mmCIF file of C-alpha atoms and ligand atoms in Angstrom:
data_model
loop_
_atom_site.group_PDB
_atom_site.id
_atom_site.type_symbol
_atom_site.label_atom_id
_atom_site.label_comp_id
_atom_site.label_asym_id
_atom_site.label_seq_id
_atom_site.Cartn_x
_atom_site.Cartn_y
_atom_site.Cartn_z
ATOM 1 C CA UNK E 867 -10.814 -5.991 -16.121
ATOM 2 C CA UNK E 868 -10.086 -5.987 -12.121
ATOM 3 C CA UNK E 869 -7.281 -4.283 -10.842
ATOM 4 C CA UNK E 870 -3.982 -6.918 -9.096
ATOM 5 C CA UNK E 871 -2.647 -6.408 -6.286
ATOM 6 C CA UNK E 872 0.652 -8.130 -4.795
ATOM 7 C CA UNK E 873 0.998 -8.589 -1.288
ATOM 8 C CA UNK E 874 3.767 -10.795 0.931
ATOM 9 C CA UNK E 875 6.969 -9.969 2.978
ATOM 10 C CA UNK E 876 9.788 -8.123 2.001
ATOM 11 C CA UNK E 877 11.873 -10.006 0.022
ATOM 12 C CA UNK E 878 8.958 -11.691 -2.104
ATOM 13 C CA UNK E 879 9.369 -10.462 -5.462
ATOM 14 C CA UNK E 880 6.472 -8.336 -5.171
ATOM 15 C CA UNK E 881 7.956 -6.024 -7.647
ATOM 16 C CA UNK E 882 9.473 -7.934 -9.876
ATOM 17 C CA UNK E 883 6.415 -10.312 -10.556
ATOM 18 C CA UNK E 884 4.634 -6.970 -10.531
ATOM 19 C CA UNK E 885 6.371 -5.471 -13.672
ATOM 20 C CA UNK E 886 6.311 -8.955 -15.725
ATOM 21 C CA UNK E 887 2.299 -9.137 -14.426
ATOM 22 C CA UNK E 888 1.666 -5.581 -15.808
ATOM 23 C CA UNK E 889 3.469 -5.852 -18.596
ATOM 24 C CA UNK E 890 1.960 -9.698 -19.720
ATOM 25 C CA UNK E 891 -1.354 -8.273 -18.913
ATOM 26 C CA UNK E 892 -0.993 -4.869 -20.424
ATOM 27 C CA UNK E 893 -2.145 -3.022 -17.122
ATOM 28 C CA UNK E 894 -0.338 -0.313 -15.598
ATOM 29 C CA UNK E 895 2.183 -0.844 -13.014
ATOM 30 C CA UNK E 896 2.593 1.031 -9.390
ATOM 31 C CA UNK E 897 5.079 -0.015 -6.595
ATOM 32 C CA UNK E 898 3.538 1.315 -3.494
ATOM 33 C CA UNK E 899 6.894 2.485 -2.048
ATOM 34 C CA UNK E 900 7.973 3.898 -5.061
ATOM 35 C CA UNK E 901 4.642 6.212 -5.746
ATOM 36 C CA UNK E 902 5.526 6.974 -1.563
ATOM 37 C CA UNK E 903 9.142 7.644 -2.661
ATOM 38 C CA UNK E 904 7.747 9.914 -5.477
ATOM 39 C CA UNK E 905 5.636 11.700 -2.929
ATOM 40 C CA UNK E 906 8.437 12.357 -0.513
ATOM 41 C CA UNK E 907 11.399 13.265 -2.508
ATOM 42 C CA UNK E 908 13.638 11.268 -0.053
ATOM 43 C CA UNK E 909 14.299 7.460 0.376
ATOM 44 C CA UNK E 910 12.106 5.322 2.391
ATOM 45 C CA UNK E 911 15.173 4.777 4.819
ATOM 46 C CA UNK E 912 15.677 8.411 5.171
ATOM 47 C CA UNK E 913 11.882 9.001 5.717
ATOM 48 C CA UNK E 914 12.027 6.076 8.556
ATOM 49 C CA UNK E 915 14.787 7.626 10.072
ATOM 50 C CA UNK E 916 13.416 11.417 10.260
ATOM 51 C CA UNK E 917 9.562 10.585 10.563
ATOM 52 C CA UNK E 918 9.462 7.112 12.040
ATOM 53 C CA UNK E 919 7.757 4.284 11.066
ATOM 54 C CA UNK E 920 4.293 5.256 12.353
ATOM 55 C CA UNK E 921 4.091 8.037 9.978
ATOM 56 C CA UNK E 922 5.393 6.141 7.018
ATOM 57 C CA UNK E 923 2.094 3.522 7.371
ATOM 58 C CA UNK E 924 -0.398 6.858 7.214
ATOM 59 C CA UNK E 925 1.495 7.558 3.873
ATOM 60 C CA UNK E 926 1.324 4.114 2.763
ATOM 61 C CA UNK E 927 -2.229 3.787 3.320
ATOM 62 C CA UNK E 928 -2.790 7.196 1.588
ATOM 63 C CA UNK E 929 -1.470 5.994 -1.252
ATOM 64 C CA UNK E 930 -2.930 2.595 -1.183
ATOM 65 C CA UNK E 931 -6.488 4.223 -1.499
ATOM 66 C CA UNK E 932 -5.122 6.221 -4.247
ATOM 67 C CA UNK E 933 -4.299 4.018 -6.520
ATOM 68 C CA UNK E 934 -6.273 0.780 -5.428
ATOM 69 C CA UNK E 935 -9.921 1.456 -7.263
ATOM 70 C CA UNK E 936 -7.860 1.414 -10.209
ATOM 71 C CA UNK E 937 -7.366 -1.344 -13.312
ATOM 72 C CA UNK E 938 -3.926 -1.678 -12.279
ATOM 73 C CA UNK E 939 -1.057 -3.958 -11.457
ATOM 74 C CA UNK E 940 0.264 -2.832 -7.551
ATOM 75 C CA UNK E 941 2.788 -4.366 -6.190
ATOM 76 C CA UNK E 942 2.906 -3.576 -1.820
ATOM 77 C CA UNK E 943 5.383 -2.710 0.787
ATOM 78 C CA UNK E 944 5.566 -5.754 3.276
ATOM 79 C CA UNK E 945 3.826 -4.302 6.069
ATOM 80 C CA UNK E 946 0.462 -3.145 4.059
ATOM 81 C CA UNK E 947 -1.246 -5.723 6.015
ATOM 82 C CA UNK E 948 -0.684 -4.556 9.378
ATOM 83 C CA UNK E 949 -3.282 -1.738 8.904
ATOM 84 C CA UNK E 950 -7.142 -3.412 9.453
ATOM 85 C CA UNK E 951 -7.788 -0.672 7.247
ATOM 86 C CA UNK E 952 -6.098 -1.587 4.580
ATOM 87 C CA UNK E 953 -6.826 -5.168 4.976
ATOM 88 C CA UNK E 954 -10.560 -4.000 4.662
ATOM 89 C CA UNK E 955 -9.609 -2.158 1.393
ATOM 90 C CA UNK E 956 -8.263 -5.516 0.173
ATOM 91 C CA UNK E 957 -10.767 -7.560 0.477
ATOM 92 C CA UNK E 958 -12.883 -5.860 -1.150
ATOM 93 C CA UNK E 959 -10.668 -7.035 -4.241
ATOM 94 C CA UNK E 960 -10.892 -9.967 -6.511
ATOM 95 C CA UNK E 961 -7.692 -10.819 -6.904
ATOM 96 C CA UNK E 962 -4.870 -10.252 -3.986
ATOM 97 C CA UNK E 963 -1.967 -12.200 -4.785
ATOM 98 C CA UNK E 964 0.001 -13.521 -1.495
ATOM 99 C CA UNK E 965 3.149 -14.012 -2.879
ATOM 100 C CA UNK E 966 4.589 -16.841 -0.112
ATOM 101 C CA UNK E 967 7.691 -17.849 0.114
ATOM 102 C CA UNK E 968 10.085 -19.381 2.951
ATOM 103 C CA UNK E 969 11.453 -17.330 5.661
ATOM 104 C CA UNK E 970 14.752 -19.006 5.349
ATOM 105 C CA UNK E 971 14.414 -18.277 1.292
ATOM 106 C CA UNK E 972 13.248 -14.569 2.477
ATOM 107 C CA UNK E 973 15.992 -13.996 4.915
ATOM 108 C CA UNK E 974 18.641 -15.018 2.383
ATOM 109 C CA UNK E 975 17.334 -12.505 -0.633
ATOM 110 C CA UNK E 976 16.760 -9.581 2.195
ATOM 111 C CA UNK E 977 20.461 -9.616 3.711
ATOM 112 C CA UNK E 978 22.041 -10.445 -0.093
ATOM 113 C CA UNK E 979 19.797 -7.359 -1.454
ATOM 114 C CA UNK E 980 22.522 -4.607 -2.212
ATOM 115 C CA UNK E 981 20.178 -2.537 -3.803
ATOM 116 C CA UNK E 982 16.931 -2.279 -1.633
ATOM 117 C CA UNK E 983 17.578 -0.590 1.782
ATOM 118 C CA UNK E 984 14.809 -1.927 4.114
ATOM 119 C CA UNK E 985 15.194 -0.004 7.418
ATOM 120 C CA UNK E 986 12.910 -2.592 9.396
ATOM 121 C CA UNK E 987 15.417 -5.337 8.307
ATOM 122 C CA UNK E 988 18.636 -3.539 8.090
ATOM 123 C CA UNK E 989 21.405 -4.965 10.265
ATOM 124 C CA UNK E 990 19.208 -7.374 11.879
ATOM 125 C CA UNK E 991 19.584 -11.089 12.741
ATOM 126 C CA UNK E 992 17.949 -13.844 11.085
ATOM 127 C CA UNK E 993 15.275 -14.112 14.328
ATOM 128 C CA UNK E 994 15.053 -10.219 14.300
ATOM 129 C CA UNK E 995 13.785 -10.961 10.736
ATOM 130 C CA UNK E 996 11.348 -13.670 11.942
ATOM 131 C CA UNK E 997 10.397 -12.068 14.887
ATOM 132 C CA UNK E 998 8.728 -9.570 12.024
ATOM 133 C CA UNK E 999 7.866 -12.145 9.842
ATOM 134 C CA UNK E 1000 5.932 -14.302 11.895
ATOM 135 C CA UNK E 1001 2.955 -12.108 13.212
ATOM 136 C CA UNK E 1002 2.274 -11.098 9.582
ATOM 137 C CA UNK E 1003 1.926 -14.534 7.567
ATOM 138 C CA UNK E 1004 -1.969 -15.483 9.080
ATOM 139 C CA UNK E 1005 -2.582 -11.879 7.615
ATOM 140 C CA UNK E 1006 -1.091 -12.532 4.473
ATOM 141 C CA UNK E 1007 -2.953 -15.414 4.221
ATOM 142 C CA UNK E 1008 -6.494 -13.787 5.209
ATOM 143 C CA UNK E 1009 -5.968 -11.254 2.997
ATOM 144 C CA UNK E 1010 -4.630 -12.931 0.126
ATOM 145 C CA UNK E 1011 -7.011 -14.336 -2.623
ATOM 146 C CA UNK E 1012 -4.694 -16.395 -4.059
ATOM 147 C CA UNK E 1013 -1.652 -17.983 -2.398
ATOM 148 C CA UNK E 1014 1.250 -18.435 -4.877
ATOM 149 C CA UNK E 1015 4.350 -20.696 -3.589
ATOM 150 C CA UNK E 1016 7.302 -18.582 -4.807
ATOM 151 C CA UNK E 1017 10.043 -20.587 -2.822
ATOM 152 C CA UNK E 1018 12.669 -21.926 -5.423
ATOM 153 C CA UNK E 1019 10.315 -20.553 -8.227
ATOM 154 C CA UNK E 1020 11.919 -18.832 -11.362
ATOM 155 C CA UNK E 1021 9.475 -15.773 -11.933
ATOM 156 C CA UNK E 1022 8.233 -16.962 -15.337
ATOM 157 C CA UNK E 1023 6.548 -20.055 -13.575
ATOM 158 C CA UNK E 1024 5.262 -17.751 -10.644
ATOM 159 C CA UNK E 1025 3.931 -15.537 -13.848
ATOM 160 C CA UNK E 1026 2.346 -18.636 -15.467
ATOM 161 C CA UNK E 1027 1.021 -19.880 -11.925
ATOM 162 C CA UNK E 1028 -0.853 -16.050 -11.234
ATOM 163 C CA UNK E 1029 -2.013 -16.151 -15.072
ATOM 164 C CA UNK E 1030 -3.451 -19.453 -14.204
ATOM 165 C CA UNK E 1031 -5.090 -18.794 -11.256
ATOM 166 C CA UNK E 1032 -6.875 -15.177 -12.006
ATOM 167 C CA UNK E 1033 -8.154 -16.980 -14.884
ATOM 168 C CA UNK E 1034 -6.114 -14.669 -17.660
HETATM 169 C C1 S3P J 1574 8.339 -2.813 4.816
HETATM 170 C C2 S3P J 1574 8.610 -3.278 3.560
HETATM 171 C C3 S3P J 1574 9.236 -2.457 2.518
HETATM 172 C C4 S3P J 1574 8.937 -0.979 2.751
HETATM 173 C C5 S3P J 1574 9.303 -0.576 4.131
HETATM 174 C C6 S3P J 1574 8.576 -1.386 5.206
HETATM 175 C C7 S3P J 1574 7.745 -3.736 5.819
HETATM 176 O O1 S3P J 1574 8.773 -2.856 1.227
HETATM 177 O O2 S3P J 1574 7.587 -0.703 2.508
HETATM 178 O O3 S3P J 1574 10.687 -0.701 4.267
HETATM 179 O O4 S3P J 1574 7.268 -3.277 6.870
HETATM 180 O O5 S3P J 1574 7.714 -4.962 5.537
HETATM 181 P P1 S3P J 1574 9.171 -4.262 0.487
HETATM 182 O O6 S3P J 1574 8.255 -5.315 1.017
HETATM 183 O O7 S3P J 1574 8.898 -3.964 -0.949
HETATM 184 O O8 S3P J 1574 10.600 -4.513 0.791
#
């Protein structure tokens, strides 16, 4: 049994597909910004705003390596593809799940998300938001295994659609 990983921008469902994957699979689950949040003792806003953003990618990739040669379900932060790096450690992976869904879609559930704070997309505009989104989608897609359509998907058929396609 090969580990999971969940890639795609913020907004994807990365970790909610994550916890139904793990769970439907009976693999362990890890959230990549929540093992960083665990590591920090401080939210990933706060950590932005005293450390900058440079310093958060050396912790995400840390913890990327630490959990990646493992069995498990991981669900990513948005930008773990900007690091060649980490792309490297991906593709080295069976199955990377690009979770893709429309920027229009992804713009909508980032500014009506109450709950996550996302300080990359925090007060911006909808091209602020695109003007991040649209570097990272030919990395997505060259380090995603599998490309799952998530746009207008409820997560039980993206579940079904990732079952199908790693074959489980
Ligand atoms: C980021 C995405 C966030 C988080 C951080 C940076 C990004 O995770 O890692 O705010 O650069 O896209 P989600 O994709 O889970 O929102």
């Amino acid at each position: 049994m090969s580990g999971i990983v969940l890639i795609g921008f913020m907004g994807a469902g990365k970790t909610t597909i994550g916890q139904l994957l793990a769970k439907k699979t009976n693999r362990n689950f890890y959230d990549i910004d929540q093992l960083i949040v665990d590591k920090i003792g401080m939210s990933i806003d706060e950590y932005f705003e005293k450390f900058g953003v440079e310093s958060f990618r050396k912790l995400e990739s840390e913890v990327l390596q630490e959990v990646i040669a493992e069995e498990h379900v991981i669900s990513t932060g948005g930008g773990i593809v900007l690091s060649e790096e980490n792309r490297k450690s991906l593709k080295k992976l069976p199955h990377v799940i690009y979770l893709k869904t429309e920027l229009t879609e992804l713009i909508h559930r980032i500014q009506s998300d109450d709950e996550n704070i996302r300080p990359l997309a925090e007060e911006k505009s909808k091209d602020e938001i695109a003007e991040i989104y649209l570097p990272r989608v030919s990395l997505y897609e060259e380090s995603g295994t599998i490309i799952v359509e998530t746009t207008n998907k409820l997560p039980e058929e993206i579940l079904e659609e990732i079952l199908k396609q790693v074959g489980e």
